[in-house]
Coordinates of C-alpha atoms in Angstrom, one line a residue:
M450 CA 2.4 4.6 21.8
K451 CA 6.1 5.1 20.9
I452 CA 6.4 5.1 17.2
L453 CA 9.8 4.6 15.0
L454 CA 9.4 6.1 11.6
I455 CA 11.1 4.3 8.5
G456 CA 11.6 6.8 6.2
Y457 CA 10.6 10.6 6.6
G458 CA 9.2 11.9 3.3
A459 CA 5.8 13.6 2.9
M460 CA 3.7 10.6 4.1
N461 CA 5.7 10.0 7.5
E462 CA 5.8 13.7 8.1
R463 CA 1.9 13.5 8.1
V464 CA 2.2 10.2 10.3
A465 CA 4.3 12.2 12.8
R466 CA 1.9 15.2 12.8
L467 CA -1.2 13.2 13.2
A468 CA 0.3 10.8 15.8
E469 CA 1.3 13.5 17.9
E470 CA -2.0 15.0 17.7
K471 CA -3.5 11.6 19.1
G472 CA -1.0 11.6 21.8
H473 CA 1.5 9.2 20.7
E474 CA 5.3 9.8 20.6
I475 CA 7.7 9.8 17.8
T476 CA 11.1 8.0 19.1
G477 CA 13.0 8.5 16.0
V478 CA 13.4 8.0 12.3
V479 CA 15.4 5.3 10.2
V480 CA 16.6 7.4 7.1
R481 CA 19.3 6.7 4.3
D482 CA 21.1 10.0 5.0
S483 CA 21.3 10.8 8.8
S484 CA 23.6 13.9 8.1
K485 CA 20.5 15.8 7.1
S486 CA 18.4 17.6 9.9
Y487 CA 15.5 15.8 11.2
P488 CA 13.1 16.9 14.1
Y489 CA 13.6 13.5 15.7
P490 CA 16.5 11.1 16.6
T491 CA 18.0 9.3 13.5
F492 CA 19.0 5.7 13.3
D493 CA 20.7 3.4 10.8
K494 CA 18.9 0.3 12.0
I495 CA 15.3 -0.8 13.5
S496 CA 17.2 -2.5 16.2
E497 CA 18.7 0.6 17.5
A498 CA 15.3 2.3 18.5
T499 CA 15.4 0.1 21.6
D500 CA 12.2 2.1 23.3
A501 CA 9.8 2.0 20.4
D502 CA 6.6 0.0 20.6
V503 CA 5.9 -0.2 16.9
A504 CA 7.7 1.2 13.3
I505 CA 5.6 2.6 10.7
D506 CA 7.2 2.4 7.2
F507 CA 6.5 4.9 4.2
S508 CA 9.6 4.7 2.5
N509 CA 10.7 2.6 -0.7
P510 CA 12.3 -1.0 -1.3
E511 CA 15.9 0.5 -1.5
L512 CA 15.7 1.6 2.0
L513 CA 13.4 -0.9 3.5
L514 CA 14.6 -4.3 2.3
P515 CA 18.1 -4.1 3.9
L516 CA 16.7 -2.9 7.1
L517 CA 14.5 -6.2 7.3
D518 CA 17.7 -8.1 7.3
D519 CA 18.5 -6.7 10.6
S520 CA 17.8 -8.7 14.0
F521 CA 14.9 -7.0 15.8
E522 CA 11.4 -8.1 17.2
L523 CA 9.7 -4.7 16.8
P524 CA 6.0 -4.7 15.5
L525 CA 6.0 -3.6 11.9
V526 CA 3.2 -1.4 9.6
I527 CA 4.7 -1.5 6.2
A528 CA 3.2 0.7 3.3
T529 CA 6.0 0.6 0.9
T530 CA 5.0 0.0 -2.7
G531 CA 7.3 -1.6 -5.3
E532 CA 8.9 -5.1 -5.3
K533 CA 5.8 -6.3 -3.5
E534 CA 6.3 -10.0 -3.8
T535 CA 10.0 -9.8 -2.5
I536 CA 8.8 -7.6 0.7
I537 CA 5.8 -9.7 1.4
N538 CA 8.1 -12.9 1.4
K539 CA 10.4 -11.2 3.8
L540 CA 7.7 -9.9 6.0
Q541 CA 6.0 -13.3 6.2
E542 CA 9.3 -14.7 7.5
L543 CA 9.6 -12.0 10.1
S544 CA 6.0 -12.6 11.1
K545 CA 7.1 -15.6 13.0
R546 CA 8.9 -13.6 15.6
M547 CA 6.8 -10.3 15.7
P548 CA 3.3 -9.0 14.3
V549 CA 3.6 -7.4 11.0
F550 CA 1.1 -5.5 9.0
F551 CA 1.3 -4.9 5.3
S552 CA -0.9 -2.9 3.0
A553 CA 0.0 -1.3 -0.4
N554 CA -2.9 1.3 0.5
M555 CA -3.4 2.5 4.0
S556 CA -7.0 3.6 3.3
Y557 CA -9.9 1.6 4.7
G558 CA -12.0 2.7 1.9
V559 CA -9.7 1.1 -0.7
H560 CA -10.0 -2.0 1.4
A561 CA -13.6 -1.8 1.2
L562 CA -13.3 -1.4 -2.7
T563 CA -11.5 -4.7 -2.9
K564 CA -14.4 -6.2 -1.0
I565 CA -16.8 -4.8 -3.5
L566 CA -14.8 -5.9 -6.3
E567 CA -14.8 -9.5 -5.0
A568 CA -18.6 -9.5 -5.1
A569 CA -18.9 -7.6 -8.3
V570 CA -16.6 -9.7 -10.6
P571 CA -18.6 -13.1 -10.3
L572 CA -21.8 -11.1 -11.0
L573 CA -20.2 -9.6 -14.1
K574 CA -18.3 -12.4 -15.6
D575 CA -19.0 -11.5 -19.1
Y576 CA -18.1 -8.0 -18.8
D577 CA -14.8 -6.6 -20.1
I578 CA -12.7 -4.9 -17.2
E579 CA -10.5 -1.9 -17.6
L580 CA -8.5 -0.6 -14.5
T581 CA -7.5 3.1 -14.3
E582 CA -5.4 4.8 -11.5
A583 CA -4.3 8.4 -11.4
H584 CA -1.7 10.1 -8.8
H585 CA 0.4 13.3 -8.5
N586 CA 3.4 13.9 -10.7
K587 CA 6.0 13.0 -8.3
K588 CA 5.0 9.3 -7.8
V589 CA 7.7 7.1 -9.4
D590 CA 6.1 3.6 -9.7
A591 CA 3.4 2.8 -12.0
P592 CA 1.1 1.1 -12.0
S593 CA 0.1 1.7 -8.2
G594 CA 0.6 -1.0 -5.7
T595 CA -3.2 -0.7 -5.3
L596 CA -4.1 -1.0 -8.8
V597 CA -2.0 -4.1 -8.7
K598 CA -3.8 -5.5 -5.7
L599 CA -7.3 -4.7 -7.6
Y600 CA -6.0 -6.7 -10.6
D601 CA -4.9 -9.6 -8.2
V602 CA -8.4 -9.8 -6.8
I603 CA -9.9 -10.0 -10.5
E604 CA -7.2 -12.4 -11.4
S605 CA -8.1 -14.7 -8.5
L606 CA -12.0 -14.9 -9.6
R607 CA -11.5 -15.4 -13.3
D608 CA -10.6 -18.6 -15.1
K609 CA -8.1 -16.5 -17.3
T610 CA -6.8 -12.9 -17.2
T611 CA -4.0 -11.3 -19.3
P612 CA -3.1 -7.6 -18.2
V613 CA -2.5 -5.3 -21.2
Y614 CA -0.5 -2.2 -20.4
D615 CA -0.4 -0.7 -23.9
R616 CA -2.5 -1.2 -27.0
H617 CA -1.0 1.4 -29.3
E618 CA 0.6 -1.4 -31.6
N619 CA -2.3 -3.8 -31.3
T620 CA -4.0 -4.5 -34.7
E621 CA -6.7 -7.0 -33.5
K622 CA -9.7 -6.6 -31.3
R623 CA -10.0 -7.0 -27.7
K624 CA -9.9 -10.5 -26.3
P625 CA -12.4 -11.5 -23.4
E626 CA -9.4 -12.2 -21.0
E627 CA -7.8 -8.9 -21.3
I628 CA -7.6 -6.8 -18.5
G629 CA -6.7 -3.1 -19.3
I630 CA -4.2 -1.4 -16.8
H631 CA -3.8 2.3 -17.2
A632 CA -1.8 5.0 -15.3
K633 CA -2.0 8.7 -15.2
R634 CA 0.3 11.2 -13.6
G635 CA -0.1 14.7 -13.0
G636 CA -0.4 17.7 -10.7
T637 CA -1.2 17.1 -7.0
I638 CA -3.7 14.2 -7.5
V639 CA -3.7 12.3 -4.2
G640 CA -4.8 8.8 -5.5
E641 CA -7.9 7.7 -7.7
H642 CA -8.6 4.2 -8.6
E643 CA -11.5 3.2 -11.1
V644 CA -12.8 -0.2 -12.1
L645 CA -14.8 -0.2 -15.3
F646 CA -17.0 -3.3 -16.2
A647 CA -18.2 -2.7 -19.6
G648 CA -21.0 -4.8 -21.1
I649 CA -23.3 -4.9 -24.1
D650 CA -25.1 -1.4 -24.0
E651 CA -24.1 -0.5 -20.3
T652 CA -21.1 0.1 -18.2
I653 CA -20.6 0.2 -14.5
E654 CA -17.8 2.1 -12.8
I655 CA -16.5 1.7 -9.1
T656 CA -14.3 4.4 -8.1
H657 CA -12.2 5.4 -5.0
R658 CA -10.8 8.9 -4.7
A659 CA -8.6 10.1 -1.9
Q660 CA -9.1 13.7 -1.0
S661 CA -6.4 13.9 1.3
K662 CA -3.2 12.0 2.2
D663 CA -4.2 12.0 5.9
I664 CA -6.5 9.1 5.3
F665 CA -3.3 7.0 4.6
A666 CA -1.5 8.2 7.6
N667 CA -4.4 7.7 9.9
G668 CA -4.8 4.2 8.5
A669 CA -1.2 3.3 9.4
I670 CA -1.7 4.7 12.8
S671 CA -4.8 2.9 13.6
A672 CA -3.2 -0.3 12.2
A673 CA -0.2 0.3 14.5
E674 CA -2.6 0.7 17.5
R675 CA -4.2 -2.6 16.9
L676 CA -1.0 -4.3 15.8
I677 CA 0.7 -4.0 19.3
N678 CA -1.5 -5.9 21.1
K679 CA -1.5 -8.8 18.4
S680 CA 0.4 -12.1 18.4
N681 CA 3.1 -12.8 16.0
D682 CA 1.6 -13.3 12.6
F683 CA 1.2 -11.6 9.2
Y684 CA -1.6 -9.4 9.2
T685 CA -3.7 -7.3 6.5
F686 CA -7.0 -5.5 6.7
D687 CA -8.7 -8.9 6.2
N688 CA -7.5 -10.2 9.5
L689 CA -6.4 -7.1 11.7

C-alpha cells in the first residue's frame, strides 16, 4: 500500500515508521512549508501524489480544509480534530467520489468505549454525568475531539443535556441535565478519557487510557488497509 501523509508532525512520523515496518510505502507528505527538510517527497496538493493508494491525515484544520477543495479521488483517512462539523460536512461531500474514513480518535478501544457508553447511559438515566480528559502539554485544542464525541453519544440518548465547562461562578446547585466537561493538560500524558456516573451513595467510572501514541497510528494504518477496498462512502469505526 502506498501512503500519502497529510502533515508530518509527531503522529504521522509514527505512521510512517509503523507503516514501513508493515511493508507499506510512504510516497510523500503534504506540508505547509515544503522548504524544510523531510525524509519523503513533499507536495502542496493531494492531487500531486499521483501514485498513492490512500492518504492518512494527522494535521490541523488550517492545513487540511484548503486541501479538501482540490480535485482528487484518493481514499482518505482523516484524524484531524477541531472544526469537526465543517470537516465532516466536507468529507461527506467528498465521499460521493471516493471512500473516506473519519475518526476523532483512531484507537479501537475508544470506539469500544463509545459502545459501552451507549449501553450505560439508558441504564443510568438518573445518574449525574461528568466527562474528563487529560492530555500532554502540547495539545492545543480543548476539550479533545474524543470527549466531544462522548458528549454527543450522551446527548443523543438523554432527553435534555447542557454542557458545563466552568462552574467557578455558579451559585446554585447542579441541575440534572448538566454534563460537566473538564480538560487537563500536563507533561507527556498520551490521552485519558473518563466518564463518571454519580448516583445516590454510589459512583461508576469508565476510563480509557492510551499508553502509547502507537495505538492511534496503528489504528489509522488499519483503517487505510480496509478503506482502499471499499466503495465510495463515508466511513467510521461503526461501518468500516
